[in-house]
Tab-separated table of C-alpha atoms in Angstrom:
chain	number	residue	atom	x	y	z
D	1	UNK	CA	-157.465	78.199	-173.362
D	2	UNK	CA	-155.657	80.999	-171.707
D	3	UNK	CA	-152.117	80.050	-170.555
D	4	UNK	CA	-152.343	82.148	-167.322
D	5	UNK	CA	-154.664	82.406	-164.455
D	6	UNK	CA	-157.377	84.870	-165.112
D	7	UNK	CA	-158.441	87.630	-162.693
D	8	UNK	CA	-161.982	87.655	-161.600
D	9	UNK	CA	-164.094	90.601	-162.327
D	10	UNK	CA	-164.314	92.076	-158.924
D	11	UNK	CA	-160.544	92.129	-159.036
D	12	UNK	CA	-160.679	94.127	-162.304
D	13	UNK	CA	-163.242	96.317	-160.727
D	14	UNK	CA	-160.638	97.350	-158.008
D	15	UNK	CA	-158.264	98.405	-160.700
D	16	UNK	CA	-160.826	100.611	-162.369
D	17	UNK	CA	-161.882	102.177	-159.031
D	18	UNK	CA	-158.221	103.063	-158.531
D	19	UNK	CA	-158.108	104.886	-161.952
D	20	UNK	CA	-161.698	106.633	-161.169
D	21	UNK	CA	-161.232	110.338	-161.496
D	22	UNK	CA	-162.892	112.873	-159.128
D	23	UNK	CA	-164.052	116.566	-159.420
D	24	UNK	CA	-161.784	118.284	-156.812
D	25	UNK	CA	-163.215	121.704	-157.637
D	26	UNK	CA	-160.034	122.863	-159.295
D	27	UNK	CA	-160.529	123.756	-163.097
D	28	UNK	CA	-158.437	121.403	-165.512
D	29	UNK	CA	-156.312	123.053	-168.184
D	30	UNK	CA	-154.480	121.550	-171.138
D	31	UNK	CA	-150.678	121.535	-171.204
D	32	UNK	CA	-148.876	120.557	-174.544
D	33	UNK	CA	-150.261	119.917	-177.960
D	34	UNK	CA	-153.736	119.261	-178.984
D	35	UNK	CA	-152.582	115.632	-179.901
D	36	UNK	CA	-150.183	113.181	-178.383
D	37	UNK	CA	-148.035	114.824	-175.831
D	38	UNK	CA	-150.652	117.009	-174.230
D	39	UNK	CA	-152.145	116.314	-170.841
D	40	UNK	CA	-154.976	117.780	-168.626
D	41	UNK	CA	-153.870	118.980	-165.235
D	42	UNK	CA	-155.529	121.026	-162.358
D	43	UNK	CA	-154.820	124.690	-162.538
D	44	UNK	CA	-152.253	124.788	-159.659
D	45	UNK	CA	-149.061	125.355	-161.874
D	46	UNK	CA	-148.357	128.741	-160.371
D	47	UNK	CA	-147.178	126.882	-157.215
D	48	UNK	CA	-144.821	124.481	-159.286
D	49	UNK	CA	-141.083	125.123	-160.031
D	50	UNK	CA	-139.938	121.805	-161.342
D	51	UNK	CA	-141.057	119.034	-163.721
D	52	UNK	CA	-139.396	115.665	-163.866
D	53	UNK	CA	-140.157	114.067	-167.300
D	54	UNK	CA	-139.280	110.451	-167.708
D	55	UNK	CA	-139.520	109.410	-171.339
D	56	UNK	CA	-139.160	112.090	-173.911
D	57	UNK	CA	-139.917	110.391	-177.380
D	58	UNK	CA	-141.190	112.642	-180.191
D	59	UNK	CA	-142.906	115.407	-178.208
D	60	UNK	CA	-141.707	117.976	-175.775
D	61	UNK	CA	-144.741	120.444	-175.967
D	62	UNK	CA	-145.789	119.606	-172.436
D	63	UNK	CA	-142.407	120.872	-171.209
D	64	UNK	CA	-142.412	123.741	-173.560
D	65	UNK	CA	-145.827	125.087	-172.264
D	66	UNK	CA	-144.715	124.686	-168.664
D	67	UNK	CA	-141.961	127.324	-169.240
D	68	UNK	CA	-144.923	129.936	-169.442
D	69	UNK	CA	-145.084	129.315	-165.651
D	70	UNK	CA	-141.480	129.621	-165.193
D	71	UNK	CA	-141.210	125.903	-164.555
D	72	UNK	CA	-137.782	124.064	-165.085
D	73	UNK	CA	-137.971	120.589	-166.792
D	74	UNK	CA	-135.636	117.665	-166.000
D	75	UNK	CA	-135.972	115.205	-168.786
D	76	UNK	CA	-134.415	111.725	-169.235
D	77	UNK	CA	-134.660	109.278	-172.144
D	78	UNK	CA	-131.898	106.963	-173.509
D	79	UNK	CA	-133.538	106.590	-176.892
D	80	UNK	CA	-133.330	110.349	-177.982
D	81	UNK	CA	-130.383	112.758	-177.948
D	82	UNK	CA	-132.342	115.913	-176.790
D	83	UNK	CA	-135.798	117.298	-176.240
D	84	UNK	CA	-138.138	116.989	-179.251
D	85	UNK	CA	-138.355	120.845	-179.605
D	86	UNK	CA	-136.299	123.633	-178.435
D	87	UNK	CA	-136.599	124.307	-174.735
D	88	UNK	CA	-134.989	127.209	-172.785
D	89	UNK	CA	-135.109	126.136	-169.210
D	90	UNK	CA	-134.351	122.387	-168.932
D	91	UNK	CA	-131.815	119.757	-168.021
D	92	UNK	CA	-131.625	116.537	-170.179
D	93	UNK	CA	-129.902	113.293	-169.285
D	94	UNK	CA	-129.539	110.537	-172.172
D	95	UNK	CA	-130.354	107.957	-169.563
D	96	UNK	CA	-133.157	105.341	-168.802
D	97	UNK	CA	-134.924	105.690	-165.373
D	98	UNK	CA	-135.124	102.334	-163.636
D	99	UNK	CA	-135.157	100.815	-160.148
D	100	UNK	CA	-131.257	100.500	-160.141
D	101	UNK	CA	-128.259	102.212	-161.443
D	102	UNK	CA	-125.798	100.748	-164.047
D	103	UNK	CA	-124.368	102.232	-167.152
D	104	UNK	CA	-127.084	104.168	-169.101
D	105	UNK	CA	-129.598	103.164	-166.441
D	106	UNK	CA	-130.172	105.230	-163.338
D	107	UNK	CA	-132.450	104.623	-160.240
D	108	UNK	CA	-135.247	106.949	-160.119
D	109	UNK	CA	-134.507	108.166	-156.488
D	110	UNK	CA	-130.923	108.930	-157.275
D	111	UNK	CA	-131.937	110.804	-160.534
D	112	UNK	CA	-134.572	112.900	-158.677
D	113	UNK	CA	-132.500	113.648	-155.711
D	114	UNK	CA	-129.232	114.775	-158.047
D	115	UNK	CA	-131.593	117.652	-159.568
D	116	UNK	CA	-133.088	119.502	-156.670
D	117	UNK	CA	-132.803	119.789	-152.835
D	118	UNK	CA	-134.852	117.007	-151.130
D	119	UNK	CA	-137.165	119.807	-149.625
D	120	UNK	CA	-138.412	121.027	-152.926
D	121	UNK	CA	-140.378	118.136	-154.136
D	122	UNK	CA	-143.640	119.770	-152.728
D	123	UNK	CA	-142.886	122.260	-155.686
D	124	UNK	CA	-142.536	119.611	-158.225
D	125	UNK	CA	-144.575	117.469	-160.601
D	126	UNK	CA	-143.697	114.081	-162.251
D	127	UNK	CA	-144.650	113.138	-165.898
D	128	UNK	CA	-143.902	109.536	-167.026
D	129	UNK	CA	-144.236	108.041	-170.702
D	130	UNK	CA	-141.982	105.130	-170.903
D	131	UNK	CA	-144.047	102.449	-172.813
D	132	UNK	CA	-144.289	99.912	-169.815
D	133	UNK	CA	-141.408	100.989	-167.586
D	134	UNK	CA	-143.668	103.373	-165.568
D	135	UNK	CA	-144.636	100.355	-163.419
D	136	UNK	CA	-140.949	99.815	-162.212
D	137	UNK	CA	-140.419	103.437	-161.700
D	138	UNK	CA	-143.272	103.986	-159.438
D	139	UNK	CA	-142.629	100.859	-157.478
D	140	UNK	CA	-139.097	101.996	-156.811
D	141	UNK	CA	-140.036	105.684	-156.052
D	142	UNK	CA	-139.285	106.562	-152.538
D	143	UNK	CA	-142.684	107.009	-150.572
D	144	UNK	CA	-141.343	110.478	-148.992
D	145	UNK	CA	-140.896	111.856	-152.526
D	146	UNK	CA	-144.047	110.555	-153.802
D	147	UNK	CA	-145.979	111.984	-151.008
D	148	UNK	CA	-144.487	115.483	-151.558
D	149	UNK	CA	-145.121	115.595	-155.411
D	150	UNK	CA	-147.938	118.042	-156.343
D	151	UNK	CA	-149.010	116.032	-159.520
D	152	UNK	CA	-148.244	112.897	-161.222
D	153	UNK	CA	-149.095	112.477	-164.862
D	154	UNK	CA	-148.624	108.931	-166.166
D	155	UNK	CA	-149.451	107.037	-169.491
D	156	UNK	CA	-149.956	103.483	-168.464
D	157	UNK	CA	-149.260	100.863	-171.175
D	158	UNK	CA	-150.420	97.127	-171.611
D	159	UNK	CA	-153.589	97.429	-169.748
D	160	UNK	CA	-155.321	94.784	-172.102
D	161	UNK	CA	-153.224	92.501	-169.550
D	162	UNK	CA	-155.111	93.479	-166.642
D	163	UNK	CA	-156.755	90.004	-166.643
D	164	UNK	CA	-153.361	88.352	-166.375
D	165	UNK	CA	-152.642	87.450	-162.750
D	166	UNK	CA	-149.060	88.660	-162.509
D	167	UNK	CA	-149.609	91.829	-164.419
D	168	UNK	CA	-152.748	92.668	-162.381
D	169	UNK	CA	-150.816	92.154	-159.164
D	170	UNK	CA	-148.107	94.809	-160.299
D	171	UNK	CA	-150.716	97.225	-161.622
D	172	UNK	CA	-152.734	97.099	-158.381
D	173	UNK	CA	-149.612	97.827	-156.292
D	174	UNK	CA	-148.659	100.598	-158.458
D	175	UNK	CA	-152.090	102.188	-158.281
D	176	UNK	CA	-152.561	101.551	-154.637
D	177	UNK	CA	-149.050	103.220	-153.945
D	178	UNK	CA	-150.098	106.225	-155.813
D	179	UNK	CA	-153.454	106.491	-154.174
D	180	UNK	CA	-151.880	106.535	-150.736
D	181	UNK	CA	-150.988	110.193	-151.428
D	182	UNK	CA	-152.758	111.169	-154.601
D	183	UNK	CA	-156.223	111.324	-156.040
D	184	UNK	CA	-157.168	110.634	-159.756
D	185	UNK	CA	-158.517	113.733	-161.170
D	186	UNK	CA	-158.604	112.919	-164.950
D	187	UNK	CA	-158.186	109.826	-167.169
D	188	UNK	CA	-157.987	109.691	-170.925
D	189	UNK	CA	-157.556	106.694	-173.240
D	190	UNK	CA	-154.852	107.063	-175.859
D	191	UNK	CA	-156.399	105.849	-179.101
D	192	UNK	CA	-153.169	104.746	-180.449
D	193	UNK	CA	-153.690	101.058	-179.361
D	194	UNK	CA	-157.276	100.076	-179.324
D	195	UNK	CA	-159.654	98.796	-176.687
D	196	UNK	CA	-159.972	95.304	-175.225
D	197	UNK	CA	-162.501	93.091	-173.487
D	198	UNK	CA	-161.060	92.031	-170.129
D	199	UNK	CA	-163.624	89.958	-168.255
D	200	UNK	CA	-166.819	91.826	-168.366
D	201	UNK	CA	-164.969	95.359	-168.820
D	202	UNK	CA	-163.461	97.178	-171.761
D	203	UNK	CA	-159.859	98.293	-171.083
D	204	UNK	CA	-158.116	100.802	-173.402
D	205	UNK	CA	-154.541	99.405	-173.927
D	206	UNK	CA	-153.022	102.844	-173.049
D	207	UNK	CA	-154.373	105.310	-170.604
D	208	UNK	CA	-153.368	108.672	-169.532
D	209	UNK	CA	-153.922	109.501	-165.969
D	210	UNK	CA	-153.451	112.619	-163.802
D	211	UNK	CA	-153.117	112.544	-160.031
D	212	UNK	CA	-153.341	115.392	-157.629
D	213	UNK	CA	-151.655	115.456	-154.023
D	214	UNK	CA	-154.396	115.018	-151.538
D	215	UNK	CA	-152.951	117.793	-149.468
D	216	UNK	CA	-154.368	120.151	-152.076
D	217	UNK	CA	-157.853	118.663	-152.036
D	218	UNK	CA	-160.463	120.122	-149.882
D	219	UNK	CA	-163.384	118.292	-151.138
D	220	UNK	CA	-164.237	115.951	-154.017
D	221	UNK	CA	-167.187	114.104	-155.871
D	222	UNK	CA	-167.205	111.703	-158.803
D	223	UNK	CA	-167.104	113.348	-162.123
D	224	UNK	CA	-170.271	113.530	-164.353
D	225	UNK	CA	-168.914	112.914	-167.853
D	226	UNK	CA	-165.862	111.871	-169.902
D	227	UNK	CA	-164.367	112.824	-172.135
D	228	UNK	CA	-163.594	116.335	-170.945
D	229	UNK	CA	-164.178	119.169	-173.253
D	230	UNK	CA	-160.297	119.772	-173.452
D	231	UNK	CA	-159.510	116.155	-174.343
D	232	UNK	CA	-158.082	115.510	-177.804
D	233	UNK	CA	-157.366	112.524	-179.856
D	234	UNK	CA	-153.792	111.389	-179.528
D	235	UNK	CA	-153.870	109.976	-183.233
D	236	UNK	CA	-155.989	111.958	-185.581
D	237	UNK	CA	-156.469	109.084	-188.084
D	238	UNK	CA	-157.736	106.621	-185.575
D	239	UNK	CA	-161.188	106.456	-183.899
D	240	UNK	CA	-161.530	107.895	-180.665
D	241	UNK	CA	-162.024	105.775	-177.620
D	242	UNK	CA	-164.921	106.531	-175.310
D	243	UNK	CA	-164.718	105.064	-171.715
D	244	UNK	CA	-167.918	103.357	-170.414
D	245	UNK	CA	-169.391	105.033	-167.520
D	246	UNK	CA	-168.243	102.541	-165.013
D	247	UNK	CA	-164.737	104.209	-165.353
D	248	UNK	CA	-165.924	107.271	-163.765
D	249	UNK	CA	-169.253	106.867	-162.127
């Protein structure tokens, strides 16, 4: 017997539809390693000057690749002392990004606004990999800043809990907020943590998603196939996770 109220299948379908990626007629390129830490993004980086990376961990290949485009990265992570590899154009804060500021924690909006002029967020991208704190960060993020960001790349954790009523409410709010201003252009399951049956759907525990600002989209249509030819397994020694077509068709 479940100890929490279960979400019905139509509510799970809403979540899947908010993740569902579209072909926006802009080619995708891979930035970062051919493993964990690499992401697919639309080919718009020539118009980007800044990257905000929340959660550094053991990989900084994404930020290293961005330097080829003269993009400066601002990184924050309390759990490490510096970026995982040598970067030349960056700023690092040994802090955790949250919805509030206290001691080693800093409010996401305060952190963002301390780095660049408020008028330059339209030249910026946001990348988040914080093992679950992504939900708090997005819910706290000022809508004006969110509406200006060109790209958002997020690794969503704990999706096997999508059938839990409380988690579903939070997940729905986060995805709905992002979708106000951005459209999903790519999703890729991280094969680190398996896939789980939730209602009548299969949910990967961890899902990487790339969202593009709607201002940059002239037309779109559902994508035809996943995985993308540039997708790579995050963990070599584990089986890949293939998404059922209800995730994209």
